[in-house]
Amino acid sequence: MKLFSIQRVALCACAVMALLSCNKSNNTVHDQAVGGTPEKGDWIIIHQLSDPEGLNPITTSDAGARNVFSKIFEPLLDVDYATGELTPNIATAMPTLSPDHLTYTFTLKKNVTFSDGKPLSAKDVVFTLKAVKNPLLIDGAALRNYYESLVDVTAPDDYTVVMTLNKPYFIADAVLGNNVPVFPKHIFDPKNLTDGYTFAETNSLDKAQANASMKEFAEWFGAAERKRDVKTMIGSGPYILEEWRTGEFIRLKRNDKYWNGSNNPNTVSYPDKLVYKTVNDRNTALTTMKNGDLDFIEYMPPKLYVESLDTTAVPFLKKTSYIYPVYSYIGWNAARPMFADKRTRQGLSHLVDRDRLIKSIALGYAKPTSSPVDFHRPEFDKDLPVYDYNPEKAKKLFAEAGWNDSDGNGILDKVIDGKKVEFSFTFMVNQGNEMRQNIAIILRDEFKKVGIDVKVQPIDWSVFLENSKGHQFDAYIGAWVQDPQPPDLFQLFHSSQIANRGSNYVSFNNKRADELIESIRLEFDTQKRTAMLKELQRVISDEQPYTFLWNVINPAVHHKRIQGVKFYMPRPGYNPNEWWVPKGMQKYN
């Protein structure tokens, strides 16, 4: 989901000054001719709005974390940035598949090593999936739902891995090969605790709770330090975690012993270091960039981008924009009685003037959407009904749902469980995200016109995530990143993902939706699956657990000394590994 926060900090100690200040301070730069030979060296300083919740790919689910940990850890299969297609990475080829779609066999390359020099083998793959499957690992719930049908993983030899499912899964190759990177067992399981339980035990909560090894491993692996400790954050990727200063920066250094060299275009690594600098105010971030202390801002609020970024005044900066595979939405917590009736949620959607918001807040840098399915994909239902801005229709729906102003105080009310409840709620937004705060403020004023009392509560990103996972909110404004593979909506909309910190934050529970989601996972016929996905989109549209807003067009800016800047459909939409700086313009030691 998306998602990010810092005060600008004056770094004084020379060791820290090396991060941002011990450089050739001249920002003068001339436009470079397209082409040229990429050169290694320099640092790329990338803006992030807040620290990620962690960098452990199994227990961390926010998009900002993925941007970083994808440089440290690697999966068996990669997604080619240019095509969006799955390609072999640690695996020598795509998996061999049994005719019944239940057995996937991967063969591993023999030259893969982790950044500490230890070889990567089949036992590391087995360990990784045992970690994913451990049901006592609470923060792994969002990832684990994709592996519910995985019943066994074996390693006949050091370079062969056989994965067995108990039912077919239409995107199993992507889930098994690309969804989770391979962890080093010698680092993340030093006591060999995962040897003390079987895959069969991971499929039973009762057996898991009775197994001391599973409990101890879940406690150790799920600890906060396992999300960020430099000593244990070891992967096989092209970069290594060098330092993380909370609220300041995360710094990665190039793995000069990287096993894959320049063989994979996704993992070339020209910059010596990638630095993700936290600045939780975007105005401050722009000032920081104008001062030369940031090289790339992946998203800038359109108003700031249009009105405050004059590249004639700062000619060393370049404006650009790209379509980011993400949709924004408003989530209504159906577990709260006031949002339990779908007519209430439908009415709220009719109070959202998306066209006005796109013009006034997004300044046209957005495309309206009405579905969680990427509009580029053939499964997207172009005929979905649009919840147009229609206050009169909203009032009618509210009345049908039992809302009226019984005491004449200007606020709608309703008797729920024998008690009169006023239609009053709080919008939760992440601090520093000006666009979401502005959306909430405009909607607050719009809702007030029909008798709904709304408060806007900006909170720190980490608290925002915790409240979302714990369903501790009325409504929030969020976003989800979309992958190029065929869509599986289980994680967000299946009722099983309400509990145990799953990603169904809005407590959406619909029997037909569950049936369709489960059937889609089993269907390999593209036409049949597409028909079911379109029906599922119609069910979701009718129920309105989300008010869908738009797909994002990201206004972005980068320093002109950075060469090779390209944008792609797979998340996060760009690959800083392949960016480079001509020797004469390199500024960081």
Coordinates of C-alpha atoms in Angstrom, one line a residue:
M1 CA 0.0 0.0 0.0
K2 CA 1.0 2.2 -0.3
L3 CA 3.3 4.9 0.9
F4 CA 6.4 7.6 3.6
S5 CA 8.7 11.4 6.8
I6 CA 11.5 13.5 8.3
Q7 CA 12.6 16.8 9.5
R8 CA 15.4 18.2 7.6
V9 CA 18.5 17.5 9.7
A10 CA 21.8 19.4 9.8
L11 CA 24.4 16.7 9.8
C12 CA 27.4 18.0 11.6
A13 CA 29.8 15.2 12.3
C14 CA 32.2 14.7 9.4
A15 CA 31.4 11.0 9.2
V16 CA 27.8 12.0 8.7
M17 CA 28.6 15.0 6.6
A18 CA 30.1 12.6 4.1
L19 CA 26.5 11.5 3.3
L20 CA 25.4 14.8 2.0
S21 CA 28.0 17.5 2.2
C22 CA 31.6 16.2 1.5
N23 CA 31.2 16.6 -2.2
K24 CA 32.0 18.8 -5.1
S25 CA 29.5 21.5 -4.1
N26 CA 29.1 23.0 -7.5
N27 CA 25.6 22.3 -8.9
T28 CA 26.3 23.7 -12.3
V29 CA 25.6 21.1 -14.9
H30 CA 25.0 21.2 -18.6
D31 CA 22.5 18.9 -20.5
Q32 CA 24.3 15.8 -21.6
A33 CA 23.9 14.3 -25.0
V34 CA 21.8 11.2 -25.1
G35 CA 23.9 8.0 -25.1
G36 CA 27.4 7.7 -23.8
T37 CA 29.0 4.8 -22.0
P38 CA 27.7 4.2 -18.4
E39 CA 30.3 4.8 -15.7
K40 CA 30.5 3.5 -12.2
G41 CA 30.8 5.8 -9.2
D42 CA 28.9 8.5 -7.3
W43 CA 25.9 8.3 -5.0
I44 CA 22.2 8.7 -5.9
I45 CA 20.2 10.4 -3.2
I46 CA 16.6 9.4 -3.4
H47 CA 13.8 11.1 -1.5
Q48 CA 11.4 9.1 0.7
L49 CA 8.6 10.7 2.6
S50 CA 9.0 8.5 5.7
D51 CA 11.1 5.6 6.9
P52 CA 9.7 2.2 5.8
E53 CA 8.4 0.0 8.5
G54 CA 11.3 -2.4 7.9
L55 CA 13.4 -4.1 5.2
N56 CA 12.5 -7.7 5.9
P57 CA 10.5 -8.7 2.7
I58 CA 8.5 -11.4 4.7
T59 CA 7.3 -9.2 7.5
T60 CA 7.2 -5.8 5.7
S61 CA 4.5 -4.9 3.2
D62 CA 4.7 -1.2 2.5
A63 CA 5.8 0.0 -1.0
G64 CA 8.6 2.2 0.3
A65 CA 10.2 -0.8 1.9
R66 CA 10.0 -2.8 -1.3
N67 CA 11.9 -0.1 -3.2
V68 CA 14.8 -0.6 -0.9
F69 CA 14.9 -4.3 0.0
S70 CA 14.6 -5.3 -3.7
K71 CA 18.2 -4.1 -4.0
I72 CA 19.4 -6.3 -1.1
F73 CA 17.4 -9.5 -1.7
E74 CA 16.6 -11.5 -4.8
P75 CA 13.9 -14.0 -5.9
L76 CA 14.3 -17.1 -8.0
L77 CA 12.6 -15.3 -10.9
D78 CA 12.7 -11.6 -11.8
V79 CA 10.3 -9.3 -13.5
D80 CA 11.9 -7.7 -16.6
Y81 CA 11.5 -3.9 -16.2
A82 CA 11.1 -3.4 -20.0
T83 CA 8.6 -6.1 -20.7
G84 CA 6.9 -6.9 -17.4
E85 CA 7.5 -10.6 -18.1
L86 CA 8.9 -13.1 -15.6
T87 CA 12.6 -14.1 -16.4
P88 CA 15.0 -16.5 -14.7
N89 CA 17.3 -15.0 -12.0
I90 CA 18.6 -17.3 -9.3
A91 CA 16.8 -20.1 -11.2
T92 CA 18.4 -21.3 -14.4
A93 CA 15.1 -21.3 -16.2
M94 CA 11.3 -21.0 -15.6
P95 CA 10.1 -23.9 -13.4
T96 CA 9.1 -27.3 -14.8
L97 CA 5.4 -27.8 -14.2
S98 CA 3.6 -31.1 -13.7
P99 CA 0.5 -31.7 -15.9
D100 CA -1.9 -31.3 -12.9
H101 CA -0.4 -27.9 -12.1
L102 CA 0.5 -29.1 -8.6
T103 CA 4.3 -29.6 -8.7
Y104 CA 6.8 -26.9 -9.7
T105 CA 10.5 -27.8 -10.0
F106 CA 13.2 -25.1 -9.9
T107 CA 16.8 -25.6 -10.8
L108 CA 19.2 -23.1 -9.2
K109 CA 22.3 -21.6 -10.7
K110 CA 25.5 -22.8 -9.1
N111 CA 27.4 -19.6 -8.8
V112 CA 25.0 -17.6 -6.6
T113 CA 26.4 -16.2 -3.4
F114 CA 25.1 -14.0 -0.6
S115 CA 26.9 -10.7 0.1
D116 CA 28.8 -12.4 2.9
G117 CA 30.3 -14.8 0.4
K118 CA 28.3 -17.9 1.4
P119 CA 26.8 -19.9 -1.4
L120 CA 23.0 -19.8 -2.0
S121 CA 21.6 -23.3 -2.2
A122 CA 18.3 -25.2 -2.2
K123 CA 18.3 -25.3 1.6
D124 CA 18.0 -21.5 1.7
V125 CA 14.9 -21.7 -0.5
V126 CA 13.3 -24.3 1.7
F127 CA 14.1 -22.3 4.8
T128 CA 12.6 -19.1 3.3
L129 CA 9.3 -20.7 2.5
K130 CA 9.2 -22.3 5.9
A131 CA 9.5 -18.9 7.3
V132 CA 6.8 -17.5 5.1
K133 CA 4.5 -20.4 6.0
N134 CA 4.9 -20.1 9.8
P135 CA 1.4 -19.0 11.0
L136 CA 2.7 -17.7 14.3
L137 CA 4.7 -15.0 12.4
I138 CA 2.0 -12.4 12.7
D139 CA 3.5 -9.7 10.5
G140 CA 3.9 -12.2 7.7
A141 CA 0.1 -12.5 7.2
A142 CA -0.1 -10.2 4.1
L143 CA 2.5 -12.3 2.2
R144 CA 1.4 -15.7 3.6
N145 CA -2.1 -15.7 2.0
Y146 CA -0.5 -16.3 -1.4
Y147 CA 1.0 -19.6 -0.1
E148 CA -2.0 -21.2 1.6
S149 CA -2.0 -24.0 -1.1
L150 CA 1.7 -24.7 -0.7
V151 CA 2.0 -28.0 1.2
D152 CA 5.6 -29.1 0.8
V153 CA 9.0 -28.0 -0.4
T154 CA 11.9 -30.4 -0.8
A155 CA 15.5 -30.2 -1.9
P156 CA 16.6 -33.4 -3.6
D157 CA 20.0 -31.9 -4.0
D158 CA 21.7 -28.5 -3.4
Y159 CA 20.4 -27.0 -6.6
T160 CA 17.0 -28.5 -7.1
V161 CA 13.8 -27.4 -5.3
V162 CA 10.5 -29.1 -5.7
M163 CA 7.4 -27.2 -4.5
T164 CA 4.0 -29.0 -4.1
L165 CA 0.6 -27.5 -4.0
N166 CA -2.7 -29.1 -2.8
K167 CA -4.7 -27.2 -5.4
P168 CA -3.8 -25.4 -8.6
Y169 CA -3.1 -21.7 -8.5
F170 CA -3.1 -19.7 -11.8
I171 CA -0.2 -17.5 -10.9
A172 CA 1.8 -20.0 -8.9
D173 CA 4.9 -19.5 -11.1
A174 CA 5.0 -15.8 -10.1
V175 CA 4.1 -16.4 -6.5
L176 CA 6.6 -19.2 -5.9
G177 CA 9.3 -17.7 -8.0
N178 CA 9.1 -14.0 -7.7
N179 CA 6.9 -13.0 -4.7
V180 CA 9.5 -13.6 -2.0
P181 CA 13.3 -13.4 -2.2
V182 CA 15.6 -16.1 -0.9
F183 CA 17.0 -15.6 2.6
P184 CA 20.3 -17.0 3.9
K185 CA 19.4 -19.7 6.4
H186 CA 22.7 -19.4 8.2
I187 CA 21.9 -15.8 9.0
F188 CA 18.2 -15.9 9.7
D189 CA 18.0 -19.3 11.4
P190 CA 21.3 -19.6 13.3
K191 CA 19.7 -22.2 15.7
N192 CA 18.2 -24.2 12.9
L193 CA 14.7 -23.8 14.4
T194 CA 13.0 -24.3 11.1
D195 CA 14.4 -27.8 11.0
G196 CA 12.2 -28.6 13.9
Y197 CA 8.9 -28.3 12.0
T198 CA 7.5 -29.6 8.8
F199 CA 5.4 -27.9 6.1
A200 CA 2.4 -29.9 7.1
E201 CA 2.6 -28.3 10.6
T202 CA 2.6 -24.8 9.1
N203 CA -0.8 -25.6 7.6
S204 CA -2.3 -26.2 11.0
L205 CA -2.5 -23.5 13.6
D206 CA -3.1 -26.0 16.4
K207 CA 0.1 -27.9 15.4
A208 CA 2.0 -24.7 15.1
Q209 CA 1.1 -23.5 18.6
A210 CA 2.1 -26.9 20.0
N211 CA 5.6 -26.8 18.4
A212 CA 8.2 -25.0 20.5
S213 CA 10.6 -24.5 17.5
M214 CA 7.9 -22.7 15.5
K215 CA 7.1 -20.4 18.4
E216 CA 10.7 -19.6 19.1
F217 CA 11.4 -19.0 15.4
A218 CA 8.4 -16.7 15.0
E219 CA 9.4 -14.6 18.0
W220 CA 13.0 -14.3 16.9
F221 CA 12.3 -13.7 13.2
G222 CA 9.4 -11.4 13.9
A223 CA 11.4 -9.2 16.3
A224 CA 11.8 -5.5 15.3
E225 CA 15.5 -5.8 14.9
R226 CA 15.1 -8.4 12.2
K227 CA 13.5 -5.7 10.1
R228 CA 16.5 -3.4 10.0
D229 CA 19.7 -4.9 11.6
V230 CA 22.7 -4.2 9.3
K231 CA 24.4 -7.4 10.6
T232 CA 21.5 -9.7 9.6
M233 CA 20.1 -7.9 6.6
I234 CA 22.1 -10.1 4.2
G235 CA 20.9 -11.0 0.7
S236 CA 22.3 -12.0 -2.7
G237 CA 21.4 -8.7 -4.4
P238 CA 23.6 -6.0 -6.0
Y239 CA 23.5 -3.8 -2.9
I240 CA 24.2 -4.2 0.8
L241 CA 22.6 -2.3 3.7
E242 CA 25.4 -0.1 5.1
E243 CA 23.5 2.1 7.5
W244 CA 20.0 3.1 8.6
R245 CA 19.6 6.3 10.7
T246 CA 15.9 6.6 11.8
G247 CA 14.3 9.7 10.4
E248 CA 17.4 10.6 8.3
F249 CA 18.4 8.0 5.7
I250 CA 18.9 4.4 4.6
R251 CA 22.2 3.9 2.8
L252 CA 23.0 1.0 0.5
K253 CA 26.5 0.3 -0.9
R254 CA 27.2 -1.6 -4.1
N255 CA 28.1 -5.3 -3.5
D256 CA 31.3 -5.4 -5.4
K257 CA 31.3 -9.2 -5.1
Y258 CA 27.8 -9.5 -6.6
W259 CA 27.5 -12.9 -8.3
N260 CA 25.6 -11.7 -11.3
G261 CA 27.8 -8.8 -12.5
S262 CA 26.1 -7.1 -15.4
N263 CA 24.4 -10.2 -16.8
N264 CA 20.9 -9.1 -15.6
P265 CA 19.9 -5.6 -16.9
N266 CA 17.7 -5.3 -13.8
T267 CA 20.7 -5.6 -11.5
V268 CA 23.4 -3.6 -13.1
S269 CA 24.8 -1.4 -10.3
Y270 CA 26.5 1.8 -11.5
P271 CA 26.1 4.0 -8.4
D272 CA 28.5 3.3 -5.6
K273 CA 25.7 4.0 -3.1
L274 CA 22.0 4.4 -3.1
V275 CA 20.8 6.7 -0.3
Y276 CA 17.1 6.9 0.6
K277 CA 16.9 10.2 2.4
T278 CA 13.8 10.8 4.6
V279 CA 12.2 14.3 4.4
N280 CA 8.6 14.2 5.6
D281 CA 7.6 17.5 4.2
R282 CA 7.5 17.8 0.4
N283 CA 8.1 21.5 0.4
T284 CA 11.3 20.9 2.4
A285 CA 12.2 18.1 0.1
L286 CA 12.0 20.4 -2.9
T287 CA 14.2 23.0 -1.1
T288 CA 16.6 20.2 -0.2
M289 CA 16.8 19.3 -3.9
K290 CA 17.3 22.8 -5.0
N291 CA 20.2 23.0 -2.6
G292 CA 21.7 19.9 -4.3
D293 CA 21.2 17.5 -1.4
L294 CA 18.7 15.3 -3.3
D295 CA 19.0 13.7 -6.7
F296 CA 15.5 12.3 -7.3
I297 CA 12.0 12.9 -6.0
E298 CA 9.8 10.1 -7.4
Y299 CA 6.5 12.0 -6.6
M300 CA 5.9 15.7 -6.1
P301 CA 2.4 17.1 -5.4
P302 CA 1.2 18.6 -8.7
K303 CA 0.6 22.1 -7.2
L304 CA 4.2 22.1 -5.9
Y305 CA 5.5 20.7 -9.1
V306 CA 3.7 23.3 -11.3
E307 CA 4.0 26.4 -9.1
S308 CA 7.2 26.0 -7.1
L309 CA 9.6 24.2 -9.5
D310 CA 10.9 26.6 -12.0
T311 CA 13.7 24.9 -13.9
T312 CA 14.9 28.1 -15.4
A313 CA 15.9 29.2 -11.9
V314 CA 17.4 25.8 -11.1
P315 CA 18.7 24.6 -14.5
F316 CA 20.5 21.6 -13.1
L317 CA 17.0 20.0 -12.4
K318 CA 14.9 18.2 -14.9
K319 CA 11.1 17.8 -14.7
T320 CA 9.5 14.6 -15.9
S321 CA 6.4 12.4 -15.2
Y322 CA 5.5 8.8 -15.5
I323 CA 2.5 6.5 -14.9
Y324 CA 2.9 4.7 -11.6
P325 CA 1.1 1.3 -11.3
V326 CA -1.0 2.4 -8.3
Y327 CA -4.5 3.4 -7.5
S328 CA -5.7 5.7 -4.8
Y329 CA -8.9 5.1 -2.8
I330 CA -10.9 5.9 0.3
G331 CA -11.3 2.9 2.6
W332 CA -14.5 2.6 4.7
N333 CA -14.2 0.4 7.8
A334 CA -17.3 -1.9 7.5
A335 CA -16.6 -3.2 11.0
R336 CA -17.8 0.2 12.3
P337 CA -21.6 0.2 12.5
M338 CA -22.0 3.5 10.7
F339 CA -20.4 2.0 7.6
A340 CA -21.9 -1.5 7.8
D341 CA -24.8 -0.8 5.3
K342 CA -23.6 -0.7 1.7
R343 CA -26.1 2.0 0.9
T344 CA -24.2 4.3 3.3
R345 CA -20.9 3.5 1.5
Q346 CA -22.6 4.0 -1.9
G347 CA -23.9 7.4 -0.8
L348 CA -20.5 8.5 0.4
S349 CA -19.0 7.6 -3.0
H350 CA -21.7 9.8 -4.7
L351 CA -20.4 12.7 -2.6
V352 CA -16.9 12.4 -4.0
D353 CA -16.4 14.7 -7.0
R354 CA -13.4 13.0 -8.6
D355 CA -13.3 15.3 -11.6
R356 CA -13.0 18.3 -9.3
L357 CA -10.4 16.7 -7.2
I358 CA -8.3 15.7 -10.2
K359 CA -8.5 19.3 -11.5
S360 CA -8.0 21.1 -8.2
I361 CA -5.6 18.8 -6.3
A362 CA -4.0 16.5 -8.9
L363 CA -3.9 19.3 -11.5
G364 CA -4.7 16.6 -14.2
Y365 CA -2.0 14.2 -13.1
A366 CA -4.4 11.4 -12.5
K367 CA -6.8 9.1 -14.4
P368 CA -10.1 8.2 -12.8
T369 CA -10.6 4.5 -12.0
S370 CA -13.4 2.4 -10.5
S371 CA -11.7 -0.9 -10.0
P372 CA -8.7 -2.5 -8.2
V373 CA -7.7 -4.1 -11.5
D374 CA -5.1 -2.2 -13.5
F375 CA -6.8 -0.4 -16.4
H376 CA -4.1 -1.6 -18.8
R377 CA -5.1 -5.3 -18.3
P378 CA -7.7 -7.2 -20.3
E379 CA -9.5 -8.2 -17.1
F380 CA -10.4 -4.6 -16.3
D381 CA -14.1 -4.1 -16.7
K382 CA -14.6 -1.0 -18.7
D383 CA -18.4 -1.1 -18.2
L384 CA -18.3 -0.8 -14.4
P385 CA -20.9 1.8 -13.2
V386 CA -19.3 5.1 -12.2
Y387 CA -20.2 6.6 -8.9
D388 CA -20.7 10.1 -10.2
Y389 CA -20.9 13.2 -8.0
N390 CA -24.6 13.3 -7.1
P391 CA -25.5 14.7 -3.7
E392 CA -29.2 14.1 -4.3
K393 CA -28.7 10.4 -5.0
A394 CA -26.4 10.3 -1.9
K395 CA -29.1 11.8 0.3
K396 CA -31.6 9.3 -1.0
L397 CA -29.3 6.4 -0.2
F398 CA -28.6 7.7 3.3
A399 CA -32.3 7.9 4.0
E400 CA -32.8 4.3 2.7
A401 CA -30.0 3.3 5.1
G402 CA -31.9 4.9 8.0
W403 CA -30.0 8.2 8.3
N404 CA -31.9 11.4 9.1
D405 CA -31.6 14.5 11.2
S406 CA -34.0 13.5 14.0
D407 CA -33.2 16.3 16.4
G408 CA -32.6 19.1 13.9
N409 CA -29.0 19.8 14.9
G410 CA -27.8 19.7 11.3
I411 CA -26.1 16.2 11.7
L412 CA -27.6 13.0 10.4
D413 CA -28.3 10.3 12.9
K414 CA -29.5 6.7 13.1
V415 CA -30.5 4.2 15.7
I416 CA -27.9 1.5 15.8
D417 CA -28.2 -1.4 18.3
G418 CA -30.8 0.6 20.2
K419 CA -28.7 3.8 20.5
K420 CA -28.9 7.0 18.5
V421 CA -25.6 7.5 16.7
E422 CA -24.6 10.7 14.9
F423 CA -23.0 10.4 11.4
S424 CA -19.6 11.7 12.6
F425 CA -16.3 10.1 11.8
T426 CA -12.6 10.7 11.3
F427 CA -10.5 10.6 8.1
M428 CA -7.1 9.0 8.9
V429 CA -4.3 10.2 6.6
N430 CA -0.5 9.8 6.8
Q431 CA 1.4 12.9 7.9
G432 CA 3.3 14.7 5.3
N433 CA 1.1 13.5 2.4
E434 CA -0.4 16.9 1.4
M435 CA -2.5 15.5 -1.4
R436 CA -4.4 13.1 0.9
Q437 CA -4.8 15.8 3.6
N438 CA -6.2 18.1 1.0
I439 CA -8.6 15.5 -0.3
A440 CA -9.8 14.8 3.2
I441 CA -10.3 18.5 3.9
I442 CA -12.3 19.1 0.7
L443 CA -14.5 16.0 1.4
R444 CA -15.0 17.2 5.0
D445 CA -16.6 20.4 3.7
E446 CA -18.6 18.5 1.0
F447 CA -19.9 16.0 3.6
K448 CA -20.9 18.8 6.0
K449 CA -23.4 20.1 3.4
V450 CA -25.5 16.9 3.7
G451 CA -25.2 16.6 7.5
I452 CA -22.1 14.5 8.0
D453 CA -19.5 15.6 10.6
V454 CA -15.9 14.8 9.6
K455 CA -12.6 15.3 11.3
V456 CA -9.2 15.0 9.6
Q457 CA -6.4 13.3 11.5
P458 CA -2.9 13.3 10.1
I459 CA -0.7 10.7 11.9
D460 CA 2.8 9.3 11.5
W461 CA 3.2 6.6 8.8
S462 CA 4.2 3.9 11.3
V463 CA 1.1 4.6 13.3
F464 CA -1.0 4.8 10.2
L465 CA 0.1 1.3 9.2
E466 CA -0.5 -0.1 12.7
N467 CA -4.0 1.4 12.8
S468 CA -4.8 0.0 9.4
K469 CA -3.7 -3.5 10.2
G470 CA -5.6 -3.4 13.5
H471 CA -8.8 -1.9 12.0
Q472 CA -8.4 1.1 14.3
F473 CA -9.9 3.7 12.1
D474 CA -13.2 5.0 10.7
A475 CA -12.0 5.8 7.2
Y476 CA -8.6 6.4 5.6
I477 CA -7.2 7.5 2.3
G478 CA -4.7 5.0 0.9
A479 CA -3.2 3.4 -2.2
W480 CA -2.2 0.0 -3.5
V481 CA 0.5 -0.8 -6.0
Q482 CA -0.4 -3.1 -8.8
D483 CA 1.8 -5.7 -10.4
P484 CA 2.0 -6.6 -14.1
Q485 CA 0.9 -10.2 -13.5
P486 CA -2.8 -11.2 -13.9
P487 CA -4.6 -9.9 -10.8
D488 CA -5.4 -11.9 -7.6
L489 CA -7.5 -9.9 -5.2
F490 CA -7.4 -12.4 -2.4
Q491 CA -5.1 -10.3 -0.2
L492 CA -7.3 -7.2 -0.2
F493 CA -10.9 -8.5 -0.5
H494 CA -11.1 -12.1 0.8
S495 CA -12.8 -12.3 4.2
S496 CA -10.0 -14.5 5.6
Q497 CA -7.7 -11.5 5.4
I498 CA -9.6 -9.4 7.9
A499 CA -8.0 -11.2 10.9
N500 CA -4.4 -11.5 12.0
R501 CA -3.2 -8.2 10.5
G502 CA -4.2 -9.2 7.0
S503 CA -4.6 -6.5 4.3
N504 CA -8.4 -6.5 4.2
Y505 CA -8.2 -3.4 6.4
V506 CA -11.8 -2.4 5.6
S507 CA -13.3 -5.7 6.9
F508 CA -15.0 -6.4 3.6
N509 CA -17.0 -9.6 3.9
N510 CA -19.0 -10.9 1.0
K511 CA -19.9 -14.5 0.3
R512 CA -20.0 -14.2 -3.5
A513 CA -16.8 -12.2 -3.5
D514 CA -15.1 -15.0 -1.5
E515 CA -16.4 -17.6 -3.9
L516 CA -15.2 -15.8 -7.0
I517 CA -11.8 -15.0 -5.5
E518 CA -11.3 -18.7 -4.6
S519 CA -12.5 -19.9 -8.0
I520 CA -10.2 -17.4 -9.9
R521 CA -7.2 -18.8 -8.1
L522 CA -8.0 -22.3 -9.6
E523 CA -8.8 -21.3 -13.1
F524 CA -6.2 -21.5 -15.9
D525 CA -8.6 -20.7 -18.7
T526 CA -8.0 -17.0 -19.4
Q527 CA -11.4 -16.3 -20.8
K528 CA -13.2 -18.0 -17.9
R529 CA -11.0 -16.3 -15.4
T530 CA -11.5 -12.9 -17.0
A531 CA -15.3 -13.4 -16.8
M532 CA -15.1 -14.2 -13.1
L533 CA -12.8 -11.2 -12.5
K534 CA -15.3 -8.9 -14.2
E535 CA -18.1 -10.3 -12.0
L536 CA -15.9 -9.8 -8.9
Q537 CA -15.3 -6.2 -9.9
R538 CA -19.1 -5.6 -10.2
V539 CA -19.6 -7.1 -6.7
I540 CA -17.0 -4.9 -5.3
S541 CA -18.4 -1.9 -7.1
D542 CA -21.9 -2.6 -5.7
E543 CA -20.6 -3.1 -2.2
Q544 CA -18.2 0.0 -2.3
P545 CA -15.7 -1.1 0.5
Y546 CA -13.5 1.4 -1.3
T547 CA -14.4 4.6 -3.0
F548 CA -12.0 4.3 -5.9
L549 CA -10.3 7.6 -6.9
W550 CA -7.7 7.4 -9.6
N551 CA -4.6 5.9 -11.1
V552 CA -1.5 8.1 -10.5
I553 CA 0.6 10.0 -13.0
N554 CA 3.7 10.9 -11.0
P555 CA 5.2 14.3 -11.5
A556 CA 8.9 13.7 -10.7
V557 CA 12.2 15.6 -10.8
H558 CA 15.9 14.5 -11.0
H559 CA 19.3 16.1 -11.1
K560 CA 20.5 16.5 -14.7
R561 CA 23.9 14.9 -13.9
I562 CA 22.0 11.6 -13.6
Q563 CA 22.1 9.8 -16.9
G564 CA 20.0 6.7 -18.0
V565 CA 16.8 7.7 -16.2
K566 CA 14.0 5.6 -17.6
F567 CA 10.5 4.7 -16.4
Y568 CA 8.7 1.4 -16.5
M569 CA 5.4 -0.3 -15.6
P570 CA 6.7 -2.7 -13.0
R571 CA 6.9 -1.2 -9.5
P572 CA 8.3 1.2 -8.4
G573 CA 8.4 2.5 -12.0
Y574 CA 12.1 3.1 -12.2
N575 CA 15.4 1.4 -11.5
P576 CA 18.2 3.6 -9.9
N577 CA 20.7 0.7 -10.3
E578 CA 21.0 1.6 -14.0
W579 CA 21.4 5.3 -13.5
W580 CA 24.9 6.7 -13.8
V581 CA 26.9 9.9 -13.6
P582 CA 29.7 10.9 -16.0
K583 CA 33.1 11.0 -14.2
G584 CA 33.4 14.8 -14.5
M585 CA 30.1 15.3 -12.7
Q586 CA 30.5 12.8 -9.9
K587 CA 30.2 14.7 -6.6
Y588 CA 30.2 12.2 -3.7
N589 CA 33.3 10.5 -2.4

